[in-house]
mmCIF file of C-alpha atoms in Angstrom:
data_model
loop_
_atom_site.group_PDB
_atom_site.id
_atom_site.type_symbol
_atom_site.label_atom_id
_atom_site.label_comp_id
_atom_site.label_asym_id
_atom_site.label_seq_id
_atom_site.Cartn_x
_atom_site.Cartn_y
_atom_site.Cartn_z
ATOM 1 C CA MET A 141 82.475 90.037 97.978
ATOM 2 C CA ASN A 142 85.293 88.899 95.646
ATOM 3 C CA GLU A 143 84.174 91.193 92.864
ATOM 4 C CA ASN A 144 83.809 94.128 95.254
ATOM 5 C CA LEU A 145 87.259 93.585 96.755
ATOM 6 C CA PHE A 146 89.129 94.356 93.527
ATOM 7 C CA ALA A 147 86.556 96.650 91.923
ATOM 8 C CA SER A 148 88.296 99.737 93.341
ATOM 9 C CA PHE A 149 91.469 98.883 91.372
ATOM 10 C CA ALA A 150 89.728 98.744 87.988
ATOM 11 C CA ALA A 151 90.335 101.593 85.520
ATOM 12 C CA PRO A 152 87.695 104.224 86.306
ATOM 13 C CA SER A 153 85.192 105.403 83.745
ATOM 14 C CA MET A 154 82.320 107.881 83.805
ATOM 15 C CA MET A 155 79.404 107.434 81.386
ATOM 16 C CA GLY A 156 81.505 104.985 79.379
ATOM 17 C CA LEU A 157 84.497 107.335 78.985
ATOM 18 C CA PRO A 158 87.829 106.603 80.708
ATOM 19 C CA ILE A 159 88.712 109.317 83.210
ATOM 20 C CA VAL A 160 92.026 107.954 84.493
ATOM 21 C CA VAL A 161 93.939 110.822 82.856
ATOM 22 C CA LEU A 162 91.767 113.358 84.704
ATOM 23 C CA ILE A 163 92.356 111.540 87.982
ATOM 24 C CA VAL A 164 96.138 111.488 87.415
ATOM 25 C CA MET A 165 96.108 115.228 86.643
ATOM 26 C CA PHE A 166 93.872 116.124 89.595
ATOM 27 C CA PRO A 167 96.593 116.427 92.349
ATOM 28 C CA SER A 168 98.257 119.265 90.396
ATOM 29 C CA ILE A 169 95.199 121.439 91.154
ATOM 30 C CA LEU A 170 96.103 121.221 94.828
ATOM 31 C CA PHE A 171 99.485 122.911 94.208
ATOM 32 C CA PRO A 172 98.763 126.434 92.890
ATOM 33 C CA THR A 173 101.514 128.283 91.083
ATOM 34 C CA PRO A 174 103.043 131.025 93.235
ATOM 35 C CA SER A 175 102.427 134.345 91.497
ATOM 36 C CA ARG A 176 103.709 136.759 94.142
ATOM 37 C CA LEU A 177 106.845 137.201 96.196
ATOM 38 C CA ILE A 178 104.818 136.645 99.382
ATOM 39 C CA ASN A 179 101.961 134.247 98.742
ATOM 40 C CA ASN A 180 98.900 133.071 100.614
ATOM 41 C CA ARG A 181 99.066 130.565 103.476
ATOM 42 C CA LEU A 182 98.539 127.435 101.375
ATOM 43 C CA ILE A 183 101.304 128.252 98.892
ATOM 44 C CA SER A 184 103.642 129.421 101.674
ATOM 45 C CA ILE A 185 103.230 126.139 103.552
ATOM 46 C CA GLN A 186 103.773 124.147 100.330
ATOM 47 C CA GLN A 187 106.892 126.190 99.505
ATOM 48 C CA TRP A 188 108.252 125.633 103.001
ATOM 49 C CA LEU A 189 107.663 121.855 102.718
ATOM 50 C CA ILE A 190 109.270 121.700 99.267
ATOM 51 C CA GLN A 191 112.286 123.676 100.508
ATOM 52 C CA LEU A 192 112.669 121.389 103.545
ATOM 53 C CA THR A 193 112.481 118.231 101.393
ATOM 54 C CA SER A 194 114.734 119.501 98.620
ATOM 55 C CA LYS A 195 117.422 120.694 101.069
ATOM 56 C CA GLN A 196 117.547 117.289 102.714
ATOM 57 C CA MET A 197 117.365 115.274 99.498
ATOM 58 C CA LEU A 198 119.830 117.281 97.401
ATOM 59 C CA ALA A 199 122.486 117.664 100.111
ATOM 60 C CA ILE A 200 124.384 114.567 98.878
ATOM 61 C CA HIS A 201 124.408 115.617 95.227
ATOM 62 C CA ASN A 202 127.032 117.507 93.249
ATOM 63 C CA GLN A 203 126.210 120.238 90.718
ATOM 64 C CA LYS A 204 125.214 117.752 88.019
ATOM 65 C CA GLY A 205 122.948 115.844 90.361
ATOM 66 C CA ARG A 206 121.223 119.027 91.489
ATOM 67 C CA THR A 207 119.974 119.649 87.935
ATOM 68 C CA TRP A 208 117.484 116.879 88.776
ATOM 69 C CA ALA A 209 116.002 118.921 91.667
ATOM 70 C CA LEU A 210 112.775 119.808 89.839
ATOM 71 C CA MET A 211 112.273 116.205 88.695
ATOM 72 C CA LEU A 212 112.769 114.757 92.172
ATOM 73 C CA MET A 213 110.533 117.317 93.908
ATOM 74 C CA SER A 214 107.778 116.845 91.311
ATOM 75 C CA LEU A 215 108.049 113.089 91.783
ATOM 76 C CA ILE A 216 107.700 113.140 95.555
ATOM 77 C CA LEU A 217 104.839 115.653 95.408
ATOM 78 C CA PHE A 218 102.970 113.660 92.772
ATOM 79 C CA ILE A 219 103.319 110.254 94.428
ATOM 80 C CA GLY A 220 102.635 111.655 97.930
ATOM 81 C CA SER A 221 99.520 113.576 96.887
ATOM 82 C CA THR A 222 98.211 110.690 94.739
ATOM 83 C CA ASN A 223 98.670 108.202 97.586
ATOM 84 C CA LEU A 224 96.986 110.495 100.130
ATOM 85 C CA LEU A 225 94.030 111.246 97.843
ATOM 86 C CA GLY A 226 93.622 107.510 97.339
ATOM 87 C CA LEU A 227 92.805 107.134 101.023
ATOM 88 C CA LEU A 228 89.543 108.999 100.489
ATOM 89 C CA PRO A 229 86.590 106.587 100.380
ATOM 90 C CA HIS A 230 85.532 105.326 96.941
ATOM 91 C CA SER A 231 88.462 107.068 95.215
ATOM 92 C CA PHE A 232 90.758 105.554 92.594
ATOM 93 C CA THR A 233 94.509 105.486 93.325
ATOM 94 C CA PRO A 234 96.643 105.597 90.162
ATOM 95 C CA THR A 235 99.696 104.304 92.048
ATOM 96 C CA THR A 236 98.020 100.928 92.572
ATOM 97 C CA GLN A 237 98.491 100.319 88.852
ATOM 98 C CA LEU A 238 101.794 98.559 88.074
ATOM 99 C CA SER A 239 101.730 100.043 84.566
ATOM 100 C CA MET A 240 101.784 103.554 86.005
ATOM 101 C CA ASN A 241 104.597 102.835 88.451
ATOM 102 C CA LEU A 242 106.680 101.095 85.786
ATOM 103 C CA GLY A 243 106.051 104.118 83.587
ATOM 104 C CA MET A 244 107.626 106.289 86.288
ATOM 105 C CA ALA A 245 110.394 103.919 87.446
ATOM 106 C CA ILE A 246 111.873 102.717 84.133
ATOM 107 C CA PRO A 247 112.487 106.134 82.474
ATOM 108 C CA LEU A 248 113.906 107.637 85.668
ATOM 109 C CA TRP A 249 116.203 104.671 86.318
ATOM 110 C CA ALA A 250 117.266 104.544 82.656
ATOM 111 C CA GLY A 251 117.974 108.277 82.779
ATOM 112 C CA THR A 252 120.339 107.856 85.717
ATOM 113 C CA VAL A 253 122.118 104.865 84.133
ATOM 114 C CA ILE A 254 122.525 106.591 80.754
ATOM 115 C CA THR A 255 123.804 109.731 82.524
ATOM 116 C CA GLY A 256 126.381 107.620 84.318
ATOM 117 C CA PHE A 257 127.521 105.808 81.180
ATOM 118 C CA ARG A 258 127.706 109.033 79.224
ATOM 119 C CA TYR A 259 129.716 111.174 81.650
ATOM 120 C CA LYS A 260 131.621 108.583 83.720
ATOM 121 C CA THR A 261 131.888 105.527 81.479
ATOM 122 C CA LYS A 262 134.885 103.951 83.237
ATOM 123 C CA VAL A 263 133.460 104.337 86.753
ATOM 124 C CA SER A 264 129.995 103.136 85.652
ATOM 125 C CA LEU A 265 131.464 99.981 84.107
ATOM 126 C CA ALA A 266 133.809 99.395 87.057
ATOM 127 C CA HIS A 267 130.805 99.527 89.418
ATOM 128 C CA PHE A 268 129.768 96.075 88.194
ATOM 129 C CA LEU A 269 132.744 94.517 90.001
ATOM 130 C CA PRO A 270 133.189 95.259 93.725
ATOM 131 C CA GLN A 271 136.728 96.193 94.663
ATOM 132 C CA GLY A 272 138.821 93.344 96.057
ATOM 133 C CA THR A 273 136.798 90.500 94.556
ATOM 134 C CA PRO A 274 138.769 87.203 94.463
ATOM 135 C CA LEU A 275 139.755 86.138 90.937
ATOM 136 C CA PRO A 276 137.563 82.973 90.650
ATOM 137 C CA LEU A 277 134.441 84.931 91.675
ATOM 138 C CA ILE A 278 134.820 87.758 89.128
ATOM 139 C CA PRO A 279 132.602 86.375 86.301
ATOM 140 C CA MET A 280 129.851 85.353 88.702
ATOM 141 C CA LEU A 281 129.821 88.709 90.461
ATOM 142 C CA VAL A 282 129.725 90.627 87.178
ATOM 143 C CA VAL A 283 126.633 88.623 86.166
ATOM 144 C CA ILE A 284 125.014 89.105 89.579
ATOM 145 C CA GLU A 285 125.659 92.860 89.577
ATOM 146 C CA THR A 286 124.254 93.174 86.031
ATOM 147 C CA ILE A 287 121.104 91.326 87.044
ATOM 148 C CA SER A 288 120.745 93.464 90.182
ATOM 149 C CA LEU A 289 121.019 96.586 88.026
ATOM 150 C CA PHE A 290 118.136 95.501 85.799
ATOM 151 C CA ILE A 291 116.022 94.506 88.781
ATOM 152 C CA GLN A 292 116.211 98.027 90.255
ATOM 153 C CA PRO A 293 113.348 99.588 88.211
ATOM 154 C CA MET A 294 111.185 96.488 88.709
ATOM 155 C CA ALA A 295 111.714 96.640 92.469
ATOM 156 C CA LEU A 296 110.930 100.368 92.507
ATOM 157 C CA ALA A 297 107.618 99.899 90.715
ATOM 158 C CA VAL A 298 106.520 96.706 92.467
ATOM 159 C CA ARG A 299 107.386 98.101 95.915
ATOM 160 C CA LEU A 300 105.072 101.081 95.455
ATOM 161 C CA THR A 301 102.288 99.066 93.824
ATOM 162 C CA ALA A 302 102.340 96.302 96.437
ATOM 163 C CA ASN A 303 102.441 98.630 99.447
ATOM 164 C CA ILE A 304 99.558 100.831 98.332
ATOM 165 C CA THR A 305 97.437 97.953 96.987
ATOM 166 C CA ALA A 306 97.955 95.860 100.127
ATOM 167 C CA GLY A 307 96.996 98.783 102.360
ATOM 168 C CA HIS A 308 93.808 99.475 100.438
ATOM 169 C CA LEU A 309 92.858 95.792 100.456
ATOM 170 C CA LEU A 310 93.403 95.555 104.216
ATOM 171 C CA ILE A 311 91.255 98.629 104.863
ATOM 172 C CA HIS A 312 88.538 97.149 102.646
ATOM 173 C CA LEU A 313 88.665 93.762 104.384
ATOM 174 C CA ILE A 314 88.783 95.048 107.956
ATOM 175 C CA GLY A 315 86.061 97.604 107.193
ATOM 176 C CA GLY A 316 83.892 94.806 105.820
ATOM 177 C CA ALA A 317 84.645 92.661 108.846
ATOM 178 C CA THR A 318 83.666 95.500 111.218
ATOM 179 C CA LEU A 319 80.329 95.921 109.441
ATOM 180 C CA ALA A 320 79.671 92.181 109.472
ATOM 181 C CA LEU A 321 80.497 91.887 113.190
ATOM 182 C CA ILE A 322 78.184 94.694 114.334
ATOM 183 C CA ASN A 323 75.121 92.405 114.346
ATOM 184 C CA ILE A 324 77.059 89.440 115.775
ATOM 185 C CA SER A 325 79.097 90.935 118.613
ATOM 186 C CA ALA A 326 79.318 94.660 119.356
ATOM 187 C CA THR A 327 82.506 94.288 121.452
ATOM 188 C CA THR A 328 84.373 92.444 118.686
ATOM 189 C CA ALA A 329 83.118 94.983 116.159
ATOM 190 C CA PHE A 330 84.424 97.793 118.362
ATOM 191 C CA ILE A 331 87.861 96.150 118.645
ATOM 192 C CA THR A 332 87.918 95.640 114.866
ATOM 193 C CA PHE A 333 86.955 99.295 114.441
ATOM 194 C CA ILE A 334 89.905 100.362 116.628
ATOM 195 C CA ILE A 335 92.183 98.189 114.455
ATOM 196 C CA LEU A 336 90.699 99.884 111.378
ATOM 197 C CA ILE A 337 91.472 103.345 112.813
ATOM 198 C CA LEU A 338 95.064 102.322 113.589
ATOM 199 C CA LEU A 339 95.435 100.813 110.122
ATOM 200 C CA THR A 340 94.159 104.009 108.493
ATOM 201 C CA ILE A 341 96.715 106.036 110.451
ATOM 202 C CA LEU A 342 99.379 103.555 109.305
ATOM 203 C CA GLU A 343 98.227 103.922 105.707
ATOM 204 C CA PHE A 344 98.600 107.698 105.930
ATOM 205 C CA ALA A 345 102.196 107.160 107.026
ATOM 206 C CA VAL A 346 102.808 104.497 104.360
ATOM 207 C CA ALA A 347 101.455 106.825 101.657
ATOM 208 C CA LEU A 348 104.053 109.469 102.530
ATOM 209 C CA ILE A 349 106.865 107.032 103.280
ATOM 210 C CA GLN A 350 106.472 105.196 99.977
ATOM 211 C CA ALA A 351 106.619 108.497 98.087
ATOM 212 C CA TYR A 352 109.797 109.370 99.980
ATOM 213 C CA VAL A 353 111.369 105.931 99.447
ATOM 214 C CA PHE A 354 110.651 105.985 95.695
ATOM 215 C CA THR A 355 112.182 109.436 95.305
ATOM 216 C CA LEU A 356 115.110 108.676 97.607
ATOM 217 C CA LEU A 357 116.043 105.544 95.652
ATOM 218 C CA VAL A 358 115.923 107.450 92.352
ATOM 219 C CA SER A 359 118.098 110.090 94.025
ATOM 220 C CA LEU A 360 120.580 107.409 95.180
ATOM 221 C CA TYR A 361 120.767 105.849 91.707
ATOM 222 C CA LEU A 362 121.475 109.347 90.378
ATOM 223 C CA HIS A 363 124.153 109.912 93.033
ATOM 224 C CA ASP A 364 125.884 106.671 92.017
ATOM 225 C CA ASN A 365 125.980 107.839 88.402
ATOM 226 C CA THR A 366 126.987 111.510 88.761
ATOM 227 C CA MET B 201 135.875 104.936 97.610
ATOM 228 C CA ALA B 202 137.800 103.734 94.548
ATOM 229 C CA GLY B 203 138.929 106.277 92.003
ATOM 230 C CA PRO B 204 141.868 107.405 89.877
ATOM 231 C CA GLU B 205 143.577 108.894 92.955
ATOM 232 C CA THR B 206 143.526 105.563 94.861
ATOM 233 C CA ASP B 207 144.652 103.498 91.831
ATOM 234 C CA ALA B 208 148.209 104.836 92.197
ATOM 235 C CA GLN B 209 148.768 102.730 95.345
ATOM 236 C CA PHE B 210 148.473 99.467 93.360
ATOM 237 C CA HIS B 211 151.482 98.280 91.344
ATOM 238 C CA PHE B 212 150.583 95.326 89.128
ATOM 239 C CA THR B 213 152.671 93.849 86.326
ATOM 240 C CA GLY B 214 151.892 91.788 83.259
ATOM 241 C CA ILE B 215 148.296 90.847 82.545
ATOM 242 C CA ARG B 216 147.294 91.737 86.143
ATOM 243 C CA LYS B 217 147.977 95.368 85.245
ATOM 244 C CA TYR B 218 144.972 95.304 82.933
ATOM 245 C CA PHE B 219 142.757 92.659 84.572
ATOM 246 C CA ASN B 220 142.383 92.949 88.353
ATOM 247 C CA SER B 221 139.651 93.739 90.831
ATOM 248 C CA TYR B 222 141.417 96.687 92.524
ATOM 249 C CA THR B 223 142.027 99.468 89.997
ATOM 250 C CA LEU B 224 139.321 101.216 87.995
ATOM 251 C CA THR B 225 140.817 100.114 84.664
ATOM 252 C CA GLY B 226 141.254 96.540 85.893
ATOM 253 C CA ARG B 227 137.648 96.285 87.060
ATOM 254 C CA MET B 228 136.322 97.825 83.862
ATOM 255 C CA ASN B 229 138.342 95.398 81.724
ATOM 256 C CA CYS B 230 137.147 92.410 83.781
ATOM 257 C CA VAL B 231 133.522 93.512 83.317
ATOM 258 C CA LEU B 232 133.978 94.015 79.565
ATOM 259 C CA ALA B 233 135.794 90.672 79.208
ATOM 260 C CA THR B 234 133.048 88.804 81.106
ATOM 261 C CA ARG B 235 130.262 90.396 79.085
ATOM 262 C CA GLY B 236 132.172 89.907 75.830
ATOM 263 C CA GLY B 237 132.697 86.233 76.676
ATOM 264 C CA ILE B 238 128.980 85.744 77.420
ATOM 265 C CA ALA B 239 128.034 87.559 74.198
ATOM 266 C CA LEU B 240 130.400 85.336 72.151
ATOM 267 C CA LEU B 241 129.040 82.212 73.853
ATOM 268 C CA LEU B 242 125.445 83.186 73.074
ATOM 269 C CA TYR B 243 126.379 84.135 69.491
ATOM 270 C CA PHE B 244 127.962 80.756 68.749
ATOM 271 C CA LYS B 245 125.245 78.812 70.576
ATOM 272 C CA LEU B 246 122.406 80.605 68.782
ATOM 273 C CA GLY B 247 124.354 80.529 65.492
ATOM 274 C CA SER B 248 124.733 76.739 65.621
ATOM 275 C CA LYS B 249 120.980 76.314 66.360
ATOM 276 C CA LYS B 250 119.969 78.372 63.295
ATOM 277 C CA THR B 251 121.798 76.230 60.710
ATOM 278 C CA PRO B 252 120.660 72.567 61.168
ATOM 279 C CA ALA B 253 120.551 71.934 57.361
ATOM 280 C CA VAL B 254 124.285 72.640 57.056
ATOM 281 C CA LYS B 255 125.039 70.182 59.898
ATOM 282 C CA ALA B 256 123.003 67.373 58.252
ATOM 283 C CA THR B 257 125.145 67.492 55.059
#
């Protein structure tokens, strides 16, 4: 049972060869490139969704911030599609790997910070001290704000990893409990099955929400630095 | 939101003109001074740890 619980989070391999790169690249197949002015239904729906999301997300940004539009839309599409595909039975979810999420969070966060220091050095440095701080508290607050800056990419990555991993573990556990209870008590097994259905619906929502939260936070860090 | 346009309302004199928590320049200088102080502290602390032979003589 213990080995089976975490087996789904191990790096996948097929005939001894690692296939994690193929799995990471797979969601891009689901988003065909539009080749016509008026496309088929799938592409039209995807374009409509991307337009809706980008309008809402880029509304707060100035011209410089909007140069990140492609990056932010790619990010939300990738994380959302990866999380949703991970809800299929026996599939591997790349976003349960902390290494992968750190690999996304750290460069994006560093990009926003470096952009801020490069184009608005004074404002970026002044951000480390809230306006109106009493004199004796200044050194402490500068240290606290510096630490909170460096925690941002860690929090981004760990938030996504923990949410998706916890959801998958819960589904695994409650599914196992349902199976085990079938022979013991059919009523309890039925109640557990209802809980499993509700949890799966929740996990669908969490998959999309976590993609949105990740992208929104990157967008907010960018807004602070542009 | 703080910015160059709101800094004009503050009129500090002396050292408070350059080190305060209200204007952009003041906040930036406070941040740089704090970080510079910590860097100097670490430099002298780590520097004194590296040379025990000199201390013994």
